[in-house]
Amino acid sequence: MIRSLLAATAVLSLSTAVQAQTPAPQAVQGQPADVGLLPGAELSADCGGLNNLAGRAWCVTAPLGQVGALADAYIADLATKGWLAAGGDENRVVLIKRRDSGGCDGMQMVAFYDTAKTAVAELPAYLGFATVPGDVCAQAAAEKPASETTPQ
């Protein structure tokens, strides 16, 4: 799923675990818990000025040729913190983490780049992280048809 992350045109709808993580100097507004700067990533406060994400997501940038591996590294790092990849599509991964008190927290990671430019390995690409409000496990259960939630 991640290898093909940038194969298609980036559309926003909103290896091994990395051992060394470089923490952000301080939390940045909108930065989801458990997400920091990994080696090879640089903070992009304006999310590259793309997809109207500035202020709605916490973004990092890396060259397009490296962003797939960086996305894999983020998924592996988040897995060590209890986050599970629970779905998504070619450019988005939905992650969930069980709460000790019940229910789940949710987060999305989206990959994108400026599709108005030629896709070359050196082109800046981005990973945007944003929390999903509410209890994503309760939302998923509420969306299931009655036949799936009613014991038979």
Coordinates of N, CA, C and O in Angstrom, one line a residue:
M1 N 0.8 -1.2 0.0 CA 0.0 0.0 0.0 C 0.9 1.2 0.0 O 0.6 2.1 -0.8
I2 N 1.9 1.3 0.9 CA 2.7 2.5 0.9 C 3.6 2.6 -0.3 O 3.9 3.7 -0.8
R3 N 4.1 1.6 -0.9 CA 5.0 1.6 -2.0 C 4.3 2.3 -3.2 O 4.8 3.0 -4.0
S4 N 2.9 2.1 -3.3 CA 2.2 2.8 -4.3 C 1.6 4.1 -3.9 O 0.8 4.7 -4.6
L5 N 2.0 4.5 -2.7 CA 1.5 5.7 -2.1 C 1.5 6.9 -3.0 O 0.5 7.7 -3.1
L6 N 2.5 7.1 -3.8 CA 2.6 8.3 -4.6 C 2.5 7.9 -6.1 O 2.8 8.7 -7.0
A7 N 2.2 6.7 -6.4 CA 2.1 6.3 -7.8 C 0.9 7.0 -8.5 O 1.0 7.3 -9.7
A8 N -0.1 7.2 -7.8 CA -1.3 7.9 -8.4 C -1.2 9.4 -8.0 O -0.5 9.8 -7.1
T9 N -2.0 10.2 -8.7 CA -2.1 11.6 -8.4 C -2.5 11.7 -6.9 O -3.5 11.1 -6.5
A10 N -1.8 12.6 -6.2 CA -2.2 12.8 -4.8 C -3.5 13.4 -4.7 O -3.8 14.5 -5.2
V11 N -4.4 12.8 -3.9 CA -5.8 13.3 -3.7 C -6.0 13.3 -2.2 O -5.7 12.2 -1.6
L12 N -6.4 14.4 -1.6 CA -6.6 14.5 -0.2 C -8.0 14.3 0.2 O -8.8 15.0 -0.3
S13 N -8.4 13.3 1.0 CA -9.6 13.3 1.6 C -9.3 13.4 3.1 O -9.9 13.7 3.9
L14 N -9.1 14.1 3.5 CA -8.4 14.5 4.6 C -7.5 13.4 4.7 O -8.0 12.5 4.7
S15 N 11.4 -3.3 6.4 CA 12.0 -2.4 7.1 C 11.8 -2.6 8.5 O 10.9 -3.2 9.1
T16 N 12.1 -2.0 9.2 CA 12.1 -2.3 10.6 C 11.8 -1.0 11.3 O 11.9 0.1 10.7
A17 N 11.4 -1.1 12.5 CA 11.1 0.1 13.3 C 12.3 1.0 13.4 O 13.4 0.5 13.5
V18 N 12.1 2.3 13.3 CA 13.2 3.2 13.4 C 13.6 3.3 14.8 O 12.8 3.5 15.7
Q19 N 14.9 3.1 15.0 CA 15.4 3.0 16.4 C 15.6 4.5 16.9 O 15.3 4.7 18.1
A20 N 16.2 5.3 16.1 CA 16.5 6.7 16.5 C 15.5 7.6 16.0 O 15.2 7.7 14.8
Q21 N 14.8 8.3 16.9 CA 13.9 9.3 16.6 C 14.3 10.7 17.1 O 14.7 10.8 18.3
T22 N 14.4 11.7 16.2 CA 14.8 13.0 16.6 C 13.5 13.7 17.1 O 12.7 14.0 16.2
P23 N 13.4 14.0 18.4 CA 12.2 14.7 18.8 C 12.2 16.1 18.3 O 13.2 16.7 18.1
A24 N 10.9 16.6 18.0 CA 10.8 18.0 17.7 C 11.2 18.8 18.9 O 11.0 18.4 20.0
P25 N 11.8 20.0 18.6 CA 12.3 20.8 19.8 C 11.2 21.1 20.8 O 11.4 21.1 21.9
Q26 N 10.0 21.3 20.3 CA 8.8 21.5 21.1 C 7.6 21.1 20.3 O 7.7 21.1 19.1
A27 N 6.5 20.8 21.0 CA 5.3 20.5 20.2 C 4.9 21.7 19.3 O 4.9 22.8 19.8
V28 N 4.6 21.4 18.1 CA 4.1 22.4 17.2 C 2.6 22.3 17.2 O 2.0 21.2 17.3
Q29 N 1.9 23.5 17.1 CA 0.5 23.5 17.1 C -0.1 22.5 16.0 O 0.4 22.5 14.9
G30 N -1.0 21.7 16.4 CA -1.6 20.7 15.5 C -0.8 19.4 15.4 O -1.2 18.5 14.7
Q31 N 0.3 19.3 16.0 CA 1.2 18.1 16.0 C 0.5 17.0 16.8 O 0.3 17.1 18.0
P32 N 0.1 15.9 16.1 CA -0.5 14.8 16.9 C 0.5 14.2 17.9 O 1.7 14.2 17.6
A33 N 0.0 13.7 19.0 CA 0.8 13.0 20.0 C 1.5 11.8 19.3 O 0.9 11.2 18.4
D34 N 2.6 11.5 19.7 CA 3.4 10.3 19.2 C 4.1 10.5 17.9 O 4.7 9.6 17.4
V35 N 3.9 11.7 17.2 CA 4.5 11.9 15.9 C 5.6 13.0 16.1 O 5.3 14.1 16.6
G36 N 6.8 12.7 15.7 CA 7.9 13.6 15.8 C 8.7 13.6 14.5 O 8.3 12.9 13.5
L37 N 9.8 14.3 14.4 CA 10.6 14.2 13.2 C 11.5 13.0 13.2 O 12.2 12.7 14.2
L38 N 11.3 12.2 12.2 CA 12.2 11.0 12.0 C 13.4 11.4 11.2 O 13.3 12.4 10.4
P39 N 14.5 10.6 11.2 CA 15.6 10.9 10.3 C 15.1 11.0 8.9 O 14.4 10.1 8.4
G40 N 15.6 12.0 8.2 CA 15.2 12.2 6.8 C 14.0 13.1 6.5 O 13.7 13.4 5.4
A41 N 13.4 13.4 7.6 CA 12.2 14.3 7.5 C 12.6 15.7 8.0 O 13.4 15.9 8.9
E42 N 11.9 16.7 7.4 CA 12.1 18.1 7.9 C 10.7 18.6 8.1 O 9.7 18.3 7.3
L43 N 10.5 19.5 9.1 CA 9.2 20.1 9.4 C 8.8 21.0 8.2 O 9.7 21.7 7.7
S44 N 7.6 20.9 7.8 CA 7.0 21.9 6.8 C 5.8 22.5 7.4 O 4.7 22.0 7.3
A45 N 6.0 23.6 8.1 CA 4.9 24.3 8.8 C 3.7 24.6 7.9 O 2.6 24.6 8.3
D46 N 4.0 25.0 6.6 CA 3.0 25.4 5.7 C 2.5 24.2 4.8 O 1.7 24.4 3.9
C47 N 3.0 23.0 5.1 CA 2.6 21.8 4.3 C 2.8 22.0 2.8 O 2.0 21.6 2.0
G48 N 3.9 22.7 2.5 CA 4.2 23.0 1.1 C 3.2 24.0 0.4 O 3.3 24.2 -0.8
G49 N 2.3 24.6 1.2 CA 1.3 25.5 0.6 C 0.3 24.7 -0.2 O -0.4 25.3 -1.1
L50 N 0.2 23.4 0.0 CA -0.7 22.5 -0.9 C -1.9 22.0 -0.1 O -1.9 21.9 1.1
N51 N -2.9 21.8 -0.9 CA -4.1 21.1 -0.4 C -4.8 21.8 0.8 O -5.5 21.2 1.6
N52 N -4.5 23.1 1.0 CA -5.1 23.8 2.1 C -4.9 23.1 3.5 O -5.8 23.1 4.3
L53 N -3.7 22.5 3.7 CA -3.5 21.8 4.9 C -2.8 22.6 6.0 O -2.9 22.2 7.2
A54 N -2.2 23.7 5.7 CA -1.6 24.6 6.7 C -2.6 24.8 7.8 O -3.7 25.3 7.6
G55 N -2.3 24.5 9.1 CA -3.1 24.7 10.2 C -4.1 23.6 10.4 O -4.8 23.6 11.5
R56 N -4.3 22.7 9.5 CA -5.2 21.6 9.6 C -4.4 20.3 9.8 O -5.0 19.3 10.2
A57 N -3.1 20.2 9.5 CA -2.3 19.0 9.6 C -0.9 19.4 10.0 O -0.5 20.6 9.9
W58 N -0.2 18.5 10.6 CA 1.2 18.7 10.9 C 2.0 18.0 9.8 O 1.7 16.8 9.6
C59 N 2.9 18.7 9.1 CA 3.5 18.1 7.9 C 5.0 18.0 8.0 O 5.6 18.9 8.7
V60 N 5.5 17.0 7.4 CA 7.0 16.9 7.2 C 7.2 16.8 5.7 O 6.3 16.4 4.9
T61 N 8.4 17.1 5.3 CA 8.8 17.0 3.9 C 10.1 16.2 3.7 O 10.9 16.1 4.6
A62 N 10.2 15.6 2.5 CA 11.4 14.8 2.1 C 11.3 14.8 0.6 O 10.2 15.0 0.0
P63 N 12.4 14.4 -0.1 CA 12.3 14.3 -1.5 C 11.3 13.2 -1.9 O 11.2 12.2 -1.2
L64 N 10.7 13.4 -3.0 CA 9.7 12.4 -3.5 C 10.2 11.0 -3.6 O 9.5 10.0 -3.3
G65 N 11.5 10.9 -4.0 CA 12.1 9.5 -4.1 C 12.3 8.8 -2.8 O 12.6 7.6 -2.8
Q66 N 12.2 9.6 -1.7 CA 12.4 9.0 -0.4 C 11.1 9.0 0.5 O 11.2 8.4 1.6
V67 N 10.1 9.6 0.0 CA 8.9 9.7 0.9 C 8.2 8.4 1.2 O 7.6 8.2 2.2
G68 N 8.2 7.5 0.2 CA 7.6 6.2 0.5 C 8.3 5.4 1.6 O 7.6 4.9 2.5
A69 N 9.6 5.4 1.6 CA 10.4 4.8 2.7 C 10.1 5.5 4.0 O 10.0 4.9 5.1
L70 N 10.0 6.9 3.9 CA 9.8 7.7 5.1 C 8.4 7.3 5.7 O 8.2 7.2 6.9
A71 N 7.4 7.2 4.8 CA 6.0 6.8 5.3 C 6.1 5.4 6.0 O 5.5 5.2 7.0
D72 N 6.8 4.5 5.4 CA 7.0 3.2 6.0 C 7.6 3.3 7.4 O 7.2 2.7 8.4
A73 N 8.6 4.2 7.5 CA 9.3 4.4 8.8 C 8.4 5.0 9.8 O 8.4 4.6 11.0
Y74 N 7.5 5.9 9.4 CA 6.5 6.5 10.3 C 5.5 5.4 10.8 O 5.2 5.4 12.0
I75 N 5.1 4.6 9.9 CA 4.1 3.5 10.3 C 4.8 2.6 11.3 O 4.2 2.2 12.3
A76 N 6.0 2.2 11.0 CA 6.8 1.3 11.9 C 7.0 2.0 13.3 O 6.8 1.4 14.3
D77 N 7.4 3.3 13.3 CA 7.6 4.0 14.5 C 6.3 4.1 15.3 O 6.3 3.9 16.5
L78 N 5.2 4.5 14.7 CA 3.9 4.6 15.3 C 3.5 3.2 15.9 O 2.8 3.2 16.9
A79 N 3.8 2.2 15.2 CA 3.4 0.8 15.7 C 4.1 0.5 17.0 O 3.5 -0.1 17.9
T80 N 5.3 1.0 17.2 CA 6.0 0.8 18.5 C 5.3 1.6 19.6 O 5.5 1.3 20.8
K81 N 4.4 2.5 19.3 CA 3.7 3.4 20.2 C 2.2 3.0 20.4 O 1.4 3.7 20.9
G82 N 1.9 1.8 19.8 CA 0.6 1.3 19.9 C -0.4 1.6 18.8 O -1.6 1.3 18.8
W83 N 0.0 2.3 17.7 CA -0.8 2.7 16.6 C -0.8 1.6 15.6 O 0.2 1.0 15.3
L84 N -2.0 1.2 15.1 CA -2.2 0.2 14.1 C -2.7 0.8 12.8 O -3.7 1.6 12.8
A85 N -2.1 0.4 11.7 CA -2.7 0.8 10.4 C -4.0 0.1 10.2 O -4.0 -1.1 10.2
A86 N -5.1 0.8 10.0 CA -6.4 0.2 10.0 C -7.1 0.4 8.7 O -8.2 -0.1 8.5
G87 N -6.5 1.1 7.7 CA -7.2 1.3 6.5 C -6.6 2.4 5.7 O -5.5 2.9 6.1
G88 N -7.2 2.8 4.7 CA -6.7 3.9 3.9 C -6.9 3.7 2.4 O -7.7 2.8 2.0
D89 N -6.1 4.4 1.6 CA -6.1 4.2 0.2 C -4.7 4.5 -0.3 O -3.8 4.5 0.5
E90 N -4.5 4.8 -1.6 CA -3.2 4.9 -2.2 C -2.3 6.0 -1.5 O -1.1 5.9 -1.5
N91 N -3.0 7.0 -1.1 CA -2.2 8.2 -0.5 C -2.5 8.5 0.9 O -2.2 9.5 1.4
R92 N -3.3 7.6 1.6 CA -3.7 7.9 3.0 C -3.7 6.6 3.8 O -4.1 5.6 3.3
V93 N -3.2 6.7 5.0 CA -3.3 5.6 5.9 C -4.0 6.1 7.2 O -3.8 7.2 7.7
V94 N -5.0 5.3 7.6 CA -5.8 5.6 8.8 C -5.2 4.7 9.9 O -5.0 3.5 9.7
L95 N -4.8 5.4 11.0 CA -4.2 4.6 12.1 C -5.1 4.7 13.3 O -5.8 5.8 13.5
I96 N -5.2 3.7 14.1 CA -6.0 3.7 15.4 C -5.1 3.2 16.5 O -4.1 2.5 16.4
K97 N -5.5 3.7 17.7 CA -4.8 3.3 18.9 C -5.9 3.2 20.0 O -6.7 4.1 20.3
R98 N -5.9 2.0 20.6 CA -6.9 1.7 21.7 C -6.6 2.6 22.9 O -5.4 2.8 23.3
R99 N -7.6 3.1 23.5 CA -7.5 3.9 24.7 C -7.6 3.0 25.9 O -8.3 2.0 25.9
D100 N -6.8 3.3 27.0 CA -6.9 2.5 28.2 C -8.3 2.5 28.7 O -8.8 1.5 29.3
S101 N -9.0 3.6 28.6 CA -10.4 3.8 29.1 C -11.5 3.2 28.2 O -12.6 3.3 28.5
G102 N -11.1 2.6 27.1 CA -12.0 2.1 26.1 C -12.1 3.0 24.9 O -11.8 4.2 25.0
G103 N -12.5 2.5 23.8 CA -12.6 3.3 22.5 C -11.2 3.4 21.9 O -10.2 2.8 22.3
C104 N -11.2 4.2 20.9 CA -9.9 4.4 20.1 C -9.7 5.8 19.7 O -10.6 6.6 19.3
D105 N -8.4 6.2 19.6 CA -8.0 7.4 19.0 C -7.7 7.1 17.5 O -7.4 6.0 17.2
G106 N -7.9 8.1 16.7 CA -7.6 8.0 15.3 C -6.7 9.1 14.7 O -6.7 10.2 15.3
M107 N -5.9 8.7 13.7 CA -5.1 9.7 13.1 C -5.0 9.3 11.6 O -5.1 8.1 11.2
Q108 N -4.8 10.3 10.7 CA -4.5 10.0 9.3 C -3.2 10.5 8.9 O -2.7 11.5 9.4
M109 N -2.5 9.8 8.0 CA -1.3 10.2 7.4 C -1.6 10.2 5.9 O -2.0 9.2 5.3
V110 N -1.4 11.4 5.3 CA -1.6 11.5 3.9 C -0.2 11.9 3.2 O 0.6 12.6 3.8
A111 N 0.0 11.4 2.0 CA 1.1 11.7 1.2 C 0.7 12.5 0.0 O -0.3 12.2 -0.6
F112 N 1.5 13.5 -0.3 CA 1.1 14.4 -1.4 C 2.4 15.1 -1.9 O 3.4 15.2 -1.3
Y113 N 2.2 15.6 -3.1 CA 3.2 16.5 -3.7 C 2.5 17.4 -4.7 O 1.3 17.3 -4.9
D114 N 3.3 18.4 -5.2 CA 2.7 19.3 -6.1 C 2.6 18.7 -7.5 O 3.5 18.6 -8.2
T115 N 1.4 18.3 -7.9 CA 1.1 17.5 -9.1 C 1.2 18.5 -10.3 O 1.2 18.0 -11.5
A116 N 1.3 19.8 -10.1 CA 1.5 20.7 -11.2 C 3.0 20.7 -11.7 O 3.3 21.2 -12.8
K117 N 3.8 20.0 -10.9 CA 5.3 19.9 -11.3 C 5.6 18.5 -11.8 O 4.8 17.5 -11.4
T118 N 6.6 18.3 -12.5 CA 7.0 17.0 -13.0 C 7.5 16.2 -11.8 O 8.3 16.7 -11.0
A119 N 7.0 15.0 -11.7 CA 7.4 14.1 -10.6 C 8.8 13.5 -10.8 O 8.9 12.6 -11.5
V120 N 9.7 14.1 -10.2 CA 11.1 13.6 -10.2 C 11.5 13.3 -8.8 O 10.9 13.9 -7.8
A121 N 12.5 12.5 -8.6 CA 12.9 12.0 -7.3 C 13.3 13.2 -6.3 O 13.1 13.1 -5.1
E122 N 13.8 14.3 -6.8 CA 14.2 15.4 -6.0 C 13.1 16.4 -5.6 O 13.2 17.2 -4.8
L123 N 11.9 16.2 -6.3 CA 10.8 17.1 -6.0 C 10.3 17.0 -4.5 O 10.2 15.8 -4.0
P124 N 10.1 18.1 -3.8 CA 9.6 18.0 -2.5 C 8.3 17.2 -2.4 O 7.4 17.5 -3.2
A125 N 8.2 16.3 -1.5 CA 6.9 15.6 -1.2 C 6.6 15.8 0.3 O 7.5 16.1 1.1
Y126 N 5.4 15.4 0.7 CA 5.0 15.7 2.0 C 4.2 14.6 2.6 O 3.5 13.8 1.9
L127 N 4.3 14.5 3.9 CA 3.4 13.6 4.7 C 2.7 14.5 5.7 O 3.4 15.3 6.4
G128 N 1.4 14.5 5.7 CA 0.6 15.3 6.6 C -0.1 14.4 7.6 O -0.6 13.3 7.3
F129 N 0.0 14.7 8.9 CA -0.6 14.0 10.0 C -1.7 14.8 10.6 O -1.5 16.0 10.9
A130 N -2.9 14.2 10.8 CA -4.0 14.9 11.5 C -4.7 13.9 12.4 O -4.9 12.8 11.9
T131 N -5.2 14.4 13.5 CA -6.0 13.5 14.4 C -7.4 13.4 13.8 O -7.9 14.4 13.2
V132 N -8.1 12.3 14.1 CA -9.5 12.2 13.7 C -10.3 12.4 15.0 O -10.0 11.7 16.0
P133 N -11.2 13.4 15.0 CA -11.9 13.7 16.3 C -12.8 12.5 16.7 O -13.3 11.8 15.9
G134 N -13.0 12.5 18.0 CA -13.9 11.5 18.6 C -13.4 10.1 18.8 O -12.1 9.9 18.7
D135 N -14.2 9.2 19.0 CA -13.9 7.8 19.2 C -14.1 7.1 17.9 O -15.2 6.7 17.5
V136 N -13.0 6.8 17.2 CA -13.1 6.2 15.8 C -13.6 4.7 15.9 O -14.2 4.3 14.9
C137 N -13.4 4.0 17.0 CA -14.0 2.7 17.1 C -15.5 2.7 17.2 O -16.2 1.9 16.6
A138 N -16.0 3.7 18.0 CA -17.5 3.8 18.1 C -18.1 4.3 16.8 O -19.1 3.8 16.4
Q139 N -17.4 5.1 16.1 CA -17.9 5.6 14.8 C -18.0 4.4 13.8 O -18.9 4.3 13.1
A140 N -16.9 3.6 13.8 CA -16.9 2.4 12.9 C -18.1 1.5 13.2 O -18.7 0.9 12.3
A141 N -18.3 1.2 14.5 CA -19.4 0.3 14.9 C -20.7 0.9 14.5 O -21.6 0.1 14.1
A142 N -20.9 2.2 14.7 CA -22.2 2.8 14.3 C -22.4 2.8 12.8 O -23.6 2.8 12.4
E143 N -21.4 2.7 12.0 CA -21.6 2.7 10.5 C -21.9 1.3 10.0 O -22.3 1.1 8.8
K144 N -21.7 0.2 10.8 CA -21.9 -1.1 10.3 C -23.4 -1.4 10.1 O -24.2 -0.9 11.0
P145 N -23.8 -2.1 9.1 CA -25.2 -2.5 9.0 C -25.7 -3.3 10.2 O -24.9 -4.0 10.8
A146 N -27.0 -3.2 10.5 CA -27.5 -3.9 11.7 C -27.2 -5.4 11.6 O -27.0 -6.1 12.6
S147 N -27.2 -6.0 10.4 CA -26.9 -7.5 10.3 C -25.5 -7.8 10.7 O -25.3 -9.0 11.1
E148 N -24.6 -6.9 10.7 CA -23.2 -7.2 11.1 C -23.0 -7.0 12.6 O -22.1 -7.5 13.2
T149 N -23.9 -6.1 13.2 CA -23.7 -5.9 14.6 C -24.6 -6.6 15.5 O -24.4 -6.7 16.7
T150 N -25.7 -7.2 15.0 CA -26.6 -8.0 15.7 C -26.2 -9.4 15.8 O -26.1 -10.1 14.7
P151 N -26.0 -10.0 17.0 CA -25.7 -11.4 17.1 C -26.8 -12.3 16.5 O -28.0 -12.0 16.7
Q152 N -26.4 -13.4 15.8 CA -27.5 -14.2 15.3 C -27.4 -15.6 15.8 O -26.5 -16.1 16.2

